Tab-separated table of C-alpha atoms in Angstrom:
chain	number	residue	atom	x	y	z
X	1	MET	CA	0.000	0.000	0.000
X	2	ARG	CA	2.874	2.344	0.822
X	3	THR	CA	4.407	1.804	-2.641
X	4	LEU	CA	1.119	2.509	-4.305
X	5	GLY	CA	0.809	5.635	-2.214
X	6	ARG	CA	4.215	6.861	-3.357
X	7	ARG	CA	3.309	6.219	-6.995
X	8	ALA	CA	0.079	8.102	-6.589
X	9	ALA	CA	1.946	10.989	-4.972
X	10	VAL	CA	4.540	11.094	-7.774
X	11	GLY	CA	1.789	10.989	-10.367
X	12	GLY	CA	0.018	13.823	-8.613
X	13	ILE	CA	3.184	15.931	-8.535
X	14	ALA	CA	3.870	15.281	-12.240
X	15	ALA	CA	0.328	16.206	-13.139
X	16	GLY	CA	0.630	19.351	-11.060
X	17	LEU	CA	3.846	20.349	-12.818
X	18	ALA	CA	2.371	19.675	-16.241
X	19	ALA	CA	-0.831	21.584	-15.534
X	20	PRO	CA	0.597	25.111	-15.955
X	21	ALA	CA	2.174	24.207	-19.315
X	22	ILE	CA	-1.049	22.641	-20.547
X	23	ALA	CA	-3.057	25.636	-19.368
X	24	THR	CA	-0.629	28.021	-21.044
X	25	ALA	CA	-0.826	26.120	-24.334
X	26	GLN	CA	-4.628	26.081	-24.217
X	27	ALA	CA	-4.796	29.819	-23.531
X	28	TRP	CA	-2.151	30.681	-26.123
X	29	PRO	CA	-2.200	32.710	-28.267
X	30	ALA	CA	-4.223	35.390	-26.573
X	31	GLY	CA	-2.819	38.469	-28.314
X	32	PRO	CA	-0.346	39.773	-30.889
X	33	ILE	CA	2.805	37.766	-31.535
X	34	ARG	CA	6.039	39.440	-32.528
X	35	ILE	CA	8.737	37.890	-34.658
X	36	VAL	CA	12.037	39.631	-34.037
X	37	VAL	CA	14.383	39.878	-37.036
X	38	PRO	CA	17.837	40.999	-35.839
X	39	PHE	CA	18.661	42.694	-39.146
X	40	PRO	CA	17.300	45.724	-41.022
X	41	PRO	CA	14.522	45.598	-43.643
X	42	GLY	CA	15.497	44.646	-47.178
X	43	GLY	CA	17.589	41.562	-46.480
X	44	SER	CA	16.680	37.915	-46.922
X	45	THR	CA	15.894	37.316	-43.239
X	46	ASP	CA	13.394	40.152	-43.182
X	47	ALA	CA	11.882	38.880	-46.452
X	48	VAL	CA	11.483	35.332	-45.099
X	49	ALA	CA	9.803	36.593	-41.921
X	50	ARG	CA	7.362	38.790	-43.816
X	51	LEU	CA	6.641	35.979	-46.251
X	52	ALA	CA	5.639	33.723	-43.349
X	53	ALA	CA	3.622	36.304	-41.401
X	54	PRO	CA	0.287	36.047	-43.286
X	55	GLY	CA	0.234	32.256	-42.996
X	56	LEU	CA	1.087	32.384	-39.303
X	57	GLN	CA	-1.678	34.911	-38.723
X	58	ALA	CA	-4.159	32.691	-40.543
X	59	ALA	CA	-3.088	29.594	-38.603
X	60	LEU	CA	-3.008	31.213	-35.154
X	61	GLY	CA	-5.770	33.773	-35.475
X	62	VAL	CA	-3.830	36.686	-33.948
X	63	PRO	CA	-1.835	39.586	-35.430
X	64	ILE	CA	1.779	38.786	-36.348
X	65	VAL	CA	4.187	41.710	-36.039
X	66	VAL	CA	7.634	41.532	-37.658
X	67	GLU	CA	10.009	43.689	-35.627
X	68	ASN	CA	13.455	44.628	-36.989
X	69	ARG	CA	16.009	45.031	-34.183
X	70	ALA	CA	19.300	45.359	-36.045
X	71	GLY	CA	22.833	45.883	-34.802
X	72	ALA	CA	25.960	44.227	-33.411
X	73	ALA	CA	26.025	41.290	-35.848
X	74	GLY	CA	22.455	40.369	-34.953
X	75	SER	CA	23.120	40.161	-31.221
X	76	ILE	CA	20.809	43.046	-30.243
X	77	GLY	CA	17.652	41.493	-31.628
X	78	THR	CA	18.740	38.016	-30.540
X	79	GLY	CA	19.278	39.311	-27.011
X	80	VAL	CA	15.758	40.770	-26.997
X	81	VAL	CA	14.341	37.285	-27.543
X	82	ALA	CA	16.820	35.528	-25.236
X	83	ASN	CA	15.663	37.830	-22.418
X	84	ALA	CA	11.964	37.828	-23.293
X	85	ALA	CA	9.327	36.117	-21.198
X	86	PRO	CA	8.842	32.478	-22.309
X	87	ASP	CA	5.157	33.014	-22.938
X	88	GLY	CA	4.983	32.335	-26.685
X	89	ASN	CA	4.539	35.979	-27.600
X	90	THR	CA	8.117	36.619	-28.803
X	91	TRP	CA	10.059	34.572	-31.364
X	92	LEU	CA	13.337	34.975	-33.232
X	93	LEU	CA	13.781	34.445	-36.971
X	94	THR	CA	17.468	34.796	-37.654
X	95	PHE	CA	20.305	34.261	-40.089
X	96	ASP	CA	23.483	32.171	-40.281
X	97	SER	CA	25.560	34.635	-38.220
X	98	HIS	CA	23.671	33.256	-35.218
X	99	ALA	CA	26.097	30.322	-35.267
X	100	VAL	CA	29.105	32.534	-34.488
X	101	LEU	CA	27.665	35.076	-32.051
X	102	GLU	CA	29.541	33.742	-29.027
X	103	ALA	CA	32.820	33.386	-30.940
X	104	LEU	CA	32.427	36.852	-32.440
X	105	LEU	CA	31.262	38.562	-29.232
X	106	PRO	CA	32.827	36.854	-26.191
X	107	SER	CA	31.115	39.320	-23.807
X	108	LEU	CA	27.723	38.698	-25.365
X	109	GLY	CA	25.805	38.696	-22.086
X	110	PHE	CA	23.647	35.708	-22.984
X	111	SER	CA	24.148	32.237	-24.403
X	112	PRO	CA	22.346	31.356	-27.657
X	113	ALA	CA	22.592	27.662	-26.784
X	114	ARG	CA	21.339	28.076	-23.213
X	115	ASP	CA	18.871	30.949	-23.496
X	116	LEU	CA	17.108	30.040	-26.747
X	117	ALA	CA	15.128	26.960	-27.746
X	118	PRO	CA	15.382	25.765	-31.384
X	119	VAL	CA	12.078	25.614	-33.226
X	120	MET	CA	12.724	25.161	-36.963
X	121	HIS	CA	15.474	25.217	-39.576
X	122	ILE	CA	13.429	26.822	-42.339
X	123	GLY	CA	15.937	26.299	-45.135
X	124	GLY	CA	18.835	27.906	-46.900
X	125	ALA	CA	20.339	29.219	-50.088
X	126	PRO	CA	23.916	29.131	-51.379
X	127	TYR	CA	25.998	32.244	-51.204
X	128	VAL	CA	26.589	34.046	-54.488
X	129	LEU	CA	29.283	36.571	-55.372
X	130	ALA	CA	27.899	39.240	-57.716
X	131	THR	CA	28.905	42.523	-59.304
X	132	LYS	CA	27.423	45.426	-61.208
X	133	PRO	CA	27.281	44.460	-64.917
X	134	ASP	CA	29.660	47.233	-65.987
X	135	LYS	CA	32.380	45.989	-63.615
X	136	PRO	CA	35.140	43.856	-65.198
X	137	PHE	CA	34.556	40.702	-63.107
X	138	ARG	CA	32.997	37.873	-65.102
X	139	SER	CA	34.558	34.958	-63.217
X	140	ILE	CA	36.312	34.261	-59.951
X	141	ALA	CA	39.535	34.110	-61.985
X	142	ASP	CA	38.971	37.774	-62.925
X	143	VAL	CA	38.591	38.659	-59.244
X	144	ILE	CA	41.820	36.854	-58.379
X	145	ALA	CA	43.743	38.499	-61.224
X	146	ALA	CA	42.565	41.993	-60.238
X	147	ALA	CA	43.317	41.407	-56.558
X	148	ARG	CA	46.830	40.179	-57.360
X	149	ALA	CA	47.507	43.141	-59.616
X	150	ARG	CA	46.111	45.660	-57.106
X	151	PRO	CA	46.150	44.213	-53.561
X	152	ASP	CA	43.587	45.652	-51.134
X	153	THR	CA	41.809	47.671	-53.848
X	154	VAL	CA	39.100	45.213	-54.934
X	155	SER	CA	36.207	45.654	-52.499
X	156	PHE	CA	33.390	43.367	-51.502
X	157	GLY	CA	30.401	44.021	-49.279
X	158	SER	CA	28.782	41.537	-46.942
X	159	THR	CA	25.789	41.578	-44.625
X	160	GLY	CA	28.141	42.078	-41.681
X	161	ASN	CA	31.220	40.789	-39.916
X	162	GLY	CA	30.881	37.155	-38.964
X	163	THR	CA	28.131	36.240	-41.403
X	164	ILE	CA	28.908	33.075	-43.319
X	165	GLY	CA	29.332	35.175	-46.473
X	166	HIS	CA	32.085	37.224	-44.855
X	167	LEU	CA	33.752	34.106	-43.456
X	168	ALA	CA	33.531	32.376	-46.845
X	169	MET	CA	35.266	35.313	-48.542
X	170	THR	CA	37.921	35.262	-45.826
X	171	LEU	CA	38.603	31.612	-46.625
X	172	PHE	CA	38.570	32.376	-50.358
X	173	GLY	CA	41.195	35.095	-49.928
X	174	GLN	CA	43.396	32.744	-47.935
X	175	ARG	CA	43.087	29.893	-50.442
X	176	ALA	CA	43.581	32.150	-53.471
X	177	GLY	CA	46.424	34.083	-51.860
X	178	VAL	CA	44.809	37.491	-52.416
X	179	LYS	CA	43.752	40.418	-50.259
X	180	LEU	CA	40.355	42.022	-50.762
X	181	THR	CA	38.870	45.012	-48.955
X	182	HIS	CA	35.855	44.016	-46.879
X	183	ILE	CA	32.989	46.476	-46.373
X	184	ALA	CA	30.641	45.286	-43.632
X	185	TYR	CA	27.011	46.394	-43.878
X	186	ARG	CA	24.246	46.039	-41.313
X	187	GLY	CA	22.149	43.816	-43.551
X	188	GLY	CA	21.584	42.546	-47.063
X	189	GLY	CA	19.500	45.504	-48.201
X	190	PRO	CA	22.192	48.197	-47.761
X	191	ALA	CA	24.907	45.930	-49.222
X	192	VAL	CA	22.866	45.206	-52.345
X	193	THR	CA	21.969	48.877	-52.782
X	194	ASP	CA	25.643	49.879	-52.843
X	195	ALA	CA	26.545	47.014	-55.182
X	196	VAL	CA	23.846	48.037	-57.659
X	197	ALA	CA	25.100	51.624	-57.437
X	198	GLY	CA	28.690	50.506	-58.076
X	199	VAL	CA	29.952	51.845	-54.744
X	200	ILE	CA	31.567	48.457	-54.065
X	201	ASP	CA	33.104	46.111	-56.635
X	202	LEU	CA	31.437	42.918	-55.432
X	203	VAL	CA	28.749	41.785	-53.031
X	204	ILE	CA	28.498	38.432	-51.270
X	205	GLY	CA	24.963	37.474	-50.365
X	206	SER	CA	22.564	34.572	-50.332
X	207	ALA	CA	20.924	33.635	-53.602
X	208	ALA	CA	17.665	34.571	-51.887
X	209	VAL	CA	18.616	38.239	-51.586
X	210	LEU	CA	20.607	38.549	-54.834
X	211	ALA	CA	18.417	36.529	-57.235
X	212	PRO	CA	15.910	39.349	-57.913
X	213	GLN	CA	18.734	41.774	-58.726
X	214	ILE	CA	20.501	39.230	-60.936
X	215	SER	CA	17.357	38.242	-62.842
X	216	GLY	CA	16.521	41.923	-63.273
X	217	GLY	CA	19.927	42.648	-64.795
X	218	ARG	CA	21.037	45.026	-62.052
X	219	LEU	CA	23.725	42.608	-60.858
X	220	ARG	CA	25.698	39.850	-62.603
X	221	ALA	CA	26.561	36.620	-60.794
X	222	VAL	CA	30.285	35.831	-60.728
X	223	VAL	CA	30.297	32.521	-58.843
X	224	GLN	CA	27.962	30.523	-56.623
X	225	MET	CA	28.974	28.615	-53.501
X	226	GLY	CA	26.518	25.749	-53.328
X	227	ALA	CA	27.394	22.109	-53.868
X	228	GLU	CA	25.767	22.286	-57.317
X	229	ARG	CA	24.429	24.948	-59.664
X	230	LEU	CA	21.057	26.469	-58.937
X	231	PRO	CA	18.473	26.129	-61.737
X	232	GLY	CA	18.075	29.906	-61.753
X	233	LEU	CA	21.842	30.401	-62.134
X	234	ALA	CA	22.559	27.584	-64.560
X	235	ASP	CA	25.266	29.565	-66.375
X	236	THR	CA	27.170	30.492	-63.203
X	237	PRO	CA	29.791	27.981	-62.018
X	238	THR	CA	30.220	26.882	-58.426
X	239	MET	CA	33.399	27.460	-56.454
X	240	GLN	CA	34.150	23.753	-56.757
X	241	GLN	CA	33.844	23.969	-60.543
X	242	SER	CA	36.152	26.985	-60.439
X	243	GLY	CA	39.015	25.047	-58.875
X	244	PHE	CA	38.206	25.339	-55.158
X	245	ASP	CA	37.547	21.749	-54.106
X	246	GLY	CA	35.148	21.305	-51.201
X	247	PHE	CA	34.294	25.003	-51.047
X	248	VAL	CA	30.619	25.257	-50.030
X	249	ALA	CA	28.921	28.071	-48.136
X	250	GLU	CA	25.184	28.385	-47.623
X	251	ALA	CA	23.039	30.980	-45.909
X	252	TRP	CA	20.249	29.696	-43.677
X	253	TRP	CA	17.315	30.822	-41.562
X	254	CYS	CA	16.147	29.361	-38.267
X	255	VAL	CA	13.435	30.123	-35.718
X	256	PHE	CA	14.031	30.152	-31.960
X	257	ALA	CA	11.951	30.755	-28.838
X	258	PRO	CA	13.072	31.978	-25.432
X	259	ALA	CA	14.310	29.050	-23.357
X	260	ARG	CA	11.670	27.551	-21.073
X	261	THR	CA	8.861	28.325	-23.516
X	262	PRO	CA	6.367	25.496	-22.855
X	263	ALA	CA	6.819	22.561	-25.225
X	264	PRO	CA	3.125	22.525	-26.244
X	265	VAL	CA	3.407	26.193	-27.301
X	266	ILE	CA	6.541	25.479	-29.346
X	267	ALA	CA	4.801	22.508	-30.942
X	268	ARG	CA	1.794	24.607	-31.936
X	269	PHE	CA	3.948	27.428	-33.337
X	270	HIS	CA	5.992	24.841	-35.250
X	271	GLU	CA	2.763	23.495	-36.732
X	272	ALA	CA	1.779	27.022	-37.780
X	273	LEU	CA	5.203	27.559	-39.371
X	274	LEU	CA	4.782	24.349	-41.367
X	275	ALA	CA	1.422	25.537	-42.651
X	276	ALA	CA	2.838	28.955	-43.572
X	277	PHE	CA	5.841	27.617	-45.475
X	278	ARG	CA	3.896	24.866	-47.221
X	279	ASP	CA	1.531	27.351	-48.812
X	280	PRO	CA	2.040	26.931	-52.585
X	281	ARG	CA	2.566	30.671	-53.093
X	282	VAL	CA	5.241	30.757	-50.390
X	283	VAL	CA	6.925	27.657	-51.802
X	284	GLU	CA	6.959	29.268	-55.250
X	285	THR	CA	8.533	32.463	-53.916
X	286	MET	CA	11.118	30.683	-51.794
X	287	THR	CA	12.230	28.063	-54.304
X	288	ASN	CA	11.980	30.014	-57.550
X	289	ALA	CA	12.099	33.758	-56.903
X	290	GLN	CA	14.597	33.414	-54.041
X	291	GLN	CA	16.344	30.209	-55.173
X	292	ALA	CA	16.129	28.797	-51.626
X	293	ARG	CA	15.921	25.200	-50.470
X	294	LEU	CA	13.193	24.511	-47.902
X	295	VAL	CA	14.039	22.142	-45.029
X	296	LEU	CA	11.241	22.746	-42.457
X	297	SER	CA	12.940	20.680	-39.761
X	298	THR	CA	11.777	19.519	-36.361
X	299	PRO	CA	13.032	21.427	-33.302
X	300	GLU	CA	15.455	18.604	-32.531
X	301	GLU	CA	16.869	18.602	-36.068
X	302	CYS	CA	17.211	22.373	-35.907
X	303	GLY	CA	19.230	22.125	-32.702
X	304	ARG	CA	21.619	19.586	-34.200
X	305	PHE	CA	22.022	21.617	-37.398
X	306	VAL	CA	22.874	24.827	-35.557
X	307	ALA	CA	25.335	22.982	-33.322
X	308	ARG	CA	27.198	21.694	-36.408
X	309	GLU	CA	27.242	25.126	-38.049
X	310	THR	CA	28.482	26.679	-34.814
X	311	GLU	CA	31.377	24.233	-34.618
X	312	VAL	CA	32.478	24.748	-38.243
X	313	TRP	CA	32.216	28.517	-38.575
X	314	SER	CA	33.232	29.517	-35.054
X	315	LYS	CA	36.589	27.933	-35.823
X	316	VAL	CA	36.984	30.288	-38.802
X	317	VAL	CA	36.177	33.281	-36.564
X	318	ARG	CA	38.854	32.228	-34.083
X	319	ASP	CA	41.459	31.194	-36.666
X	320	TYR	CA	41.254	34.517	-38.524
X	321	ALA	CA	40.561	36.722	-35.491
X	322	ILE	CA	37.301	38.048	-36.958
X	323	ARG	CA	35.890	40.928	-34.931
X	324	PRO	CA	32.434	42.534	-34.926
X	325	ASP	CA	31.652	45.612	-37.022
């Protein structure tokens, strides 16, 4: 009888602990939900968030507000979510630089791994190096030749220090034995604007952010960094096809919640994300207009993916002493 009593007591305690989470999930959502994008408007991360917002609003029945909180390599907006109440009202939709925040900013003040819960790896797109059509760079060989002839004069813009695009160009310079001048922007929008205007020689950005400019003739692709050529850039070789074996760099987008957000709330938001990104119009925009590859992972898969990316690219940050903007 005593053993049965203990079991009953344990069961009662477990039920009591689970009750608040269940109640929270049943009551949620009760008001507007904000999705924090830690970069300015105009870049691919902002575009992905705004593409998902109507579907999320339809699935959850509450207003979805996309809030841009840019600065410090994405750490300002990320910190807003890491320190937010775990009530399901604040979420983070971020970019690949998330993987190197702690390596890039040792005094960050929060831990992405400890203070955020993975929700979904939405997908990714290979990085592309592009230029204004009247610039003389038609291949990566042209870039190398110009950089060797005039060291430190060929400029490229990225979406910020520590983004995978910046790190990929750092590795390229080391492997090619050339020195380029890096111009760090606070997001994809400003970098693309200056590239189109010819202020910088080259821009490194995800296919998602550069594809509209390339298809519209405002930029010309020089090389792409995926494992294989994108259908929309069939005439542009990959880095591997250009003599750089094993050279692959992809941008990606993931969603996170504040740590300790109840699992049932995360599960319901994940379900709403699936519905939003499976909408045929969204799929068309992501895969064709933005040349992105949808993944739509589980939270567990997202956590493992980000851990791998963190290990690979944080090493580059440390090896080359990359510092924030």
